[in-house]
GROMACS .gro file of C-alpha atoms in nm:
model
  238
    1MET     CA    1   0.000   0.000   0.000
    2VAL     CA    2   0.140   0.341  -0.104
    3LEU     CA    3   0.070   0.641   0.115
    4HIS     CA    4   0.010   0.980  -0.039
    5ASN     CA    5   0.042   1.333   0.094
    6PHE     CA    6  -0.188   1.598  -0.045
    7ASP     CA    7  -0.061   1.953  -0.081
    8ASP     CA    8  -0.264   2.276  -0.070
    9SER     CA    9  -0.355   2.248  -0.438
   10GLY     CA   10  -0.514   1.909  -0.388
   11SER     CA   11  -0.235   1.717  -0.564
   12TYR     CA   12  -0.036   1.452  -0.390
   13GLN     CA   13   0.320   1.321  -0.374
   14ASP     CA   14   0.460   0.983  -0.284
   15GLU     CA   15   0.659   0.971   0.041
   16ASP     CA   16   0.951   0.826  -0.157
   17GLU     CA   17   0.958   1.138  -0.373
   18GLU     CA   18   0.957   1.362  -0.065
   19GLU     CA   19   1.246   1.166   0.082
   20ASP     CA   20   1.445   1.202  -0.241
   21GLU     CA   21   1.391   1.576  -0.241
   22SER     CA   22   1.499   1.598   0.123
   23LEU     CA   23   1.819   1.408   0.048
   24GLN     CA   24   1.891   1.638  -0.244
   25ARG     CA   25   1.846   1.945  -0.024
   26ARG     CA   26   2.080   1.805   0.241
   27HIS     CA   27   2.336   1.716  -0.025
   28SER     CA   28   2.319   2.068  -0.169
   29GLY     CA   29   2.364   2.209   0.181
   30ASN     CA   30   2.671   1.993   0.238
   31LEU     CA   31   2.821   2.107  -0.091
   32ARG     CA   32   2.767   2.471   0.003
   33ALA     CA   33   2.926   2.416   0.345
   34GLN     CA   34   3.224   2.242   0.185
   35GLY     CA   35   3.256   2.525  -0.064
   36ASN     CA   36   3.258   2.778   0.219
   37LEU     CA   37   3.528   2.577   0.396
   38LEU     CA   38   3.745   2.561   0.086
   39ALA     CA   39   3.695   2.932   0.037
   40ARG     CA   40   3.844   2.990   0.384
   41VAL     CA   41   4.163   2.795   0.302
   42ASP     CA   42   4.439   3.049   0.240
   43HIS     CA   43   4.759   2.969   0.051
   44ARG     CA   44   4.957   3.282   0.134
   45THR     CA   45   5.307   3.229   0.273
   46GLU     CA   46   5.334   3.537   0.499
   47LEU     CA   47   5.084   3.674   0.750
   48ASP     CA   48   5.104   3.974   0.984
   49LEU     CA   49   4.858   3.963   1.276
   50SER     CA   50   5.053   4.193   1.505
   51GLY     CA   51   4.870   4.442   1.723
   52ARG     CA   52   4.524   4.292   1.667
   53ASN     CA   53   4.438   4.244   2.037
   54LEU     CA   54   4.426   3.867   1.984
   55SER     CA   55   4.401   3.644   2.291
   56PHE     CA   56   4.443   3.308   2.114
   57SER     CA   57   4.583   3.161   1.794
   58THR     CA   58   4.346   2.866   1.750
   59GLY     CA   59   4.236   2.788   1.394
   60LEU     CA   60   4.535   2.927   1.206
   61ALA     CA   61   4.666   2.582   1.108
   62ASN     CA   62   4.336   2.487   0.943
   63THR     CA   63   4.314   2.804   0.735
   64TYR     CA   64   4.671   2.897   0.641
   65VAL     CA   65   4.804   2.574   0.497
   66ALA     CA   66   5.117   2.713   0.325
   67LEU     CA   67   5.234   2.973   0.576
   68THR     CA   68   5.610   3.009   0.629
   69ALA     CA   69   5.629   3.344   0.815
   70LEU     CA   70   5.385   3.453   1.089
   71ASN     CA   71   5.388   3.767   1.304
   72LEU     CA   72   5.175   3.747   1.621
   73SER     CA   73   5.359   4.015   1.816
   74ASN     CA   74   5.196   4.280   2.035
   75ASN     CA   75   4.884   4.083   2.124
   76SER     CA   76   4.748   3.921   2.442
   77ILE     CA   77   4.819   3.558   2.354
   78SER     CA   78   4.899   3.337   2.653
   79ARG     CA   79   4.944   3.006   2.473
   80LEU     CA   80   5.053   2.906   2.123
   81GLU     CA   81   4.788   2.674   1.979
   82SER     CA   82   4.706   2.547   1.629
   83ILE     CA   83   5.001   2.723   1.468
   84PRO     CA   84   5.083   2.606   1.110
   85PRO     CA   85   5.376   2.359   1.135
   86SER     CA   86   5.505   2.478   0.797
   87LEU     CA   87   5.646   2.795   0.958
   88VAL     CA   88   6.007   2.894   0.907
   89VAL     CA   89   5.983   3.226   1.095
   90LEU     CA   90   5.758   3.293   1.397
   91ASP     CA   91   5.739   3.619   1.591
   92ALA     CA   92   5.528   3.591   1.907
   93SER     CA   93   5.703   3.865   2.103
   94HIS     CA   94   5.521   4.111   2.330
   95ASN     CA   95   5.252   3.869   2.446
   96LEU     CA   96   5.156   3.692   2.772
   97ILE     CA   97   5.318   3.353   2.710
   98ARG     CA   98   5.435   3.177   3.028
   99GLU     CA   99   5.553   2.848   2.878
  100ILE     CA  100   5.649   2.722   2.535
  101SER     CA  101   5.396   2.480   2.387
  102GLY     CA  102   5.236   2.389   2.057
  103LEU     CA  103   5.566   2.362   1.867
  104GLU     CA  104   5.598   1.984   1.868
  105ASN     CA  105   5.608   1.939   1.488
  106PHE     CA  106   5.796   2.251   1.385
  107PHE     CA  107   6.083   2.082   1.206
  108TYR     CA  108   6.129   2.370   0.957
  109LEU     CA  109   6.135   2.658   1.206
  110THR     CA  110   6.465   2.846   1.188
  111SER     CA  111   6.382   3.179   1.361
  112LEU     CA  112   6.173   3.215   1.678
  113ASN     CA  113   6.108   3.540   1.866
  114LEU     CA  114   5.953   3.506   2.213
  115ALA     CA  115   6.092   3.828   2.358
  116TYR     CA  116   5.888   4.034   2.604
  117ASN     CA  117   5.677   3.751   2.744
  118SER     CA  118   5.667   3.586   3.088
  119LEU     CA  119   5.880   3.278   3.024
  120THR     CA  120   6.064   3.122   3.317
  121ARG     CA  121   6.200   2.812   3.141
  122LEU     CA  122   6.271   2.688   2.789
  123ARG     CA  123   6.106   2.347   2.768
  124GLY     CA  124   5.912   2.284   2.448
  125LEU     CA  125   6.171   2.339   2.175
  126ASP     CA  126   6.295   1.981   2.149
  127HIS     CA  127   6.147   1.922   1.803
  128CYS     CA  128   6.261   2.254   1.657
  129THR     CA  129   6.580   2.093   1.533
  130SER     CA  130   6.633   2.344   1.250
  131LEU     CA  131   6.632   2.646   1.482
  132THR     CA  132   6.923   2.883   1.417
  133GLU     CA  133   6.803   3.206   1.581
  134LEU     CA  134   6.624   3.236   1.917
  135SER     CA  135   6.520   3.568   2.077
  136LEU     CA  136   6.423   3.549   2.445
  137GLN     CA  137   6.510   3.893   2.580
  138ASN     CA  138   6.300   4.054   2.852
  139ASN     CA  139   6.153   3.741   3.008
  140GLU     CA  140   6.199   3.588   3.357
  141ILE     CA  141   6.449   3.314   3.273
  142LYS     CA  142   6.699   3.213   3.542
  143VAL     CA  143   6.867   2.910   3.384
  144ILE     CA  144   6.939   2.831   3.019
  145SER     CA  145   6.863   2.464   2.964
  146ASP     CA  146   6.667   2.229   2.737
  147LEU     CA  147   6.836   2.358   2.421
  148GLU     CA  148   7.052   2.049   2.376
  149CYS     CA  149   6.843   1.929   2.079
  150ASN     CA  150   6.883   2.259   1.894
  151MET     CA  151   7.224   2.174   1.753
  152ASP     CA  152   7.201   2.426   1.467
  153LEU     CA  153   7.149   2.722   1.702
  154GLU     CA  154   7.378   3.011   1.600
  155ARG     CA  155   7.227   3.323   1.763
  156LEU     CA  156   7.078   3.349   2.112
  157ASP     CA  157   6.947   3.665   2.277
  158VAL     CA  158   6.868   3.624   2.647
  159SER     CA  159   6.938   3.982   2.750
  160ASN     CA  160   6.739   4.140   3.034
  161ASN     CA  161   6.644   3.818   3.208
  162MET     CA  162   6.722   3.691   3.558
  163ILE     CA  163   7.038   3.486   3.497
  164SER     CA  164   7.254   3.541   3.805
  165THR     CA  165   7.551   3.309   3.744
  166VAL     CA  166   7.762   3.202   3.450
  167GLU     CA  167   7.709   2.842   3.559
  168ALA     CA  168   7.344   2.875   3.454
  169LEU     CA  169   7.471   2.880   3.094
  170ARG     CA  170   7.687   2.569   3.107
  171THR     CA  171   7.459   2.348   2.894
  172LEU     CA  172   7.517   2.585   2.601
  173SER     CA  173   7.859   2.426   2.563
  174LEU     CA  174   7.674   2.149   2.376
  175ASN     CA  175   7.554   2.396   2.111
  176SER     CA  176   7.872   2.386   1.909
  177LYS     CA  177   7.745   2.627   1.638
  178LEU     CA  178   7.652   2.904   1.882
  179ALA     CA  179   7.854   3.203   1.764
  180TRP     CA  180   7.652   3.508   1.881
  181MET     CA  181   7.491   3.570   2.219
  182SER     CA  182   7.359   3.865   2.418
  183LEU     CA  183   7.349   3.853   2.799
  184LYS     CA  184   7.348   4.221   2.885
  185GLY     CA  185   7.099   4.325   3.150
  186ASN     CA  186   7.137   4.000   3.346
  187PRO     CA  187   7.288   3.999   3.698
  188CYS     CA  188   7.570   3.771   3.582
  189ALA     CA  189   7.685   4.031   3.328
  190GLN     CA  190   7.772   4.269   3.612
  191LYS     CA  191   8.015   4.032   3.781
  192PRO     CA  192   8.396   4.059   3.752
  193GLN     CA  193   8.565   3.842   3.488
  194TYR     CA  194   8.226   3.760   3.339
  195ARG     CA  195   8.358   3.755   2.982
  196HIS     CA  196   8.673   3.570   3.083
  197ARG     CA  197   8.474   3.287   3.242
  198LEU     CA  198   8.251   3.256   2.937
  199THR     CA  199   8.561   3.238   2.717
  200GLY     CA  200   8.654   2.910   2.879
  201MET     CA  201   8.302   2.774   2.914
  202LEU     CA  202   8.180   2.856   2.562
  203PRO     CA  203   8.487   2.843   2.337
  204GLN     CA  204   8.269   2.837   2.024
  205LEU     CA  205   8.133   3.186   2.102
  206LEU     CA  206   8.261   3.460   1.868
  207ILE     CA  207   8.053   3.762   1.973
  208LEU     CA  208   7.915   3.838   2.320
  209ASP     CA  209   7.699   4.146   2.382
  210ASN     CA  210   7.797   4.276   2.037
  211VAL     CA  211   8.167   4.265   2.129
  212ARG     CA  212   8.401   4.020   1.960
  213MET     CA  213   8.551   3.757   2.188
  214PRO     CA  214   8.931   3.709   2.205
  215LYS     CA  215   9.085   3.558   1.892
  216ASN     CA  216   9.202   3.255   2.084
  217ASN     CA  217   8.844   3.177   2.183
  218HIS     CA  218   8.789   2.859   1.986
  219ARG     CA  219   8.705   2.506   2.071
  220PRO     CA  220   9.031   2.344   2.179
  221SER     CA  221   9.133   2.022   2.019
  222SER     CA  222   9.154   1.710   2.227
  223PRO     CA  223   9.483   1.692   2.415
  224ALA     CA  224   9.733   1.449   2.276
  225ARG     CA  225   9.776   1.131   2.470
  226PRO     CA  226  10.106   1.114   2.656
  227LEU     CA  227  10.355   0.881   2.503
  228LYS     CA  228  10.428   0.575   2.705
  229ILE     CA  229  10.803   0.542   2.720
  230THR     CA  230  10.941   0.202   2.799
  231GLU     CA  231  11.305   0.173   2.871
  232GLU     CA  232  11.460  -0.092   2.655
  233LYS     CA  233  11.655  -0.355   2.839
  234ARG     CA  234  12.019  -0.356   2.763
  235SER     CA  235  12.159  -0.666   2.612
  236ASP     CA  236  12.399  -0.708   2.898
  237GLY     CA  237  12.104  -0.729   3.142
  238VAL     CA  238  12.202  -0.415   3.333
   0.00000   0.00000   0.00000
């Protein structure tokens, strides 16, 4: 038995026909929604969102699929979330960031600016293995650590932090390519023989606080092993 629905004009339609029309309407709606989504996908490579009073960065990775340079400076962002992993340059300075997060898959990132935030430690950069330049000035950092995986690091700015002793920098001896560093404005930079101590601790360093290090400041070669001298026995047994 086939049921019929009568419309206002007195005609009728099969329920199967109504169902087909409903499916077609839903399908058309899905196509429109997909079209709107595709329209929001942006293939630009550079994006400047500085000074926009942003409090979060969520959604950027879904929209900007080819981004290589992103400027998020001078906002109110407290946490880096959903940032495009294709980035090569990221500027998130002058924000409210307290800890580094959201950079787990940033294998292409070479330049990172986190200056003028509220950082107290540097955990979260382990996967940024291509990083060559790191700006961390004007934070609340007391110890430089957790940069052992950033073996390509060449420039490091940690000026105007809370580093009180040269010993707090010892792990940087593992960053053999580190050639430029700024420490001015830290308590340790006011101590006697500050540069002299860093000369021995970081022999790879060429420029400190925009002043060239001594020419003999280079990584020393491994000391030669002492020769083991064995006195030959005389033939007469003496």
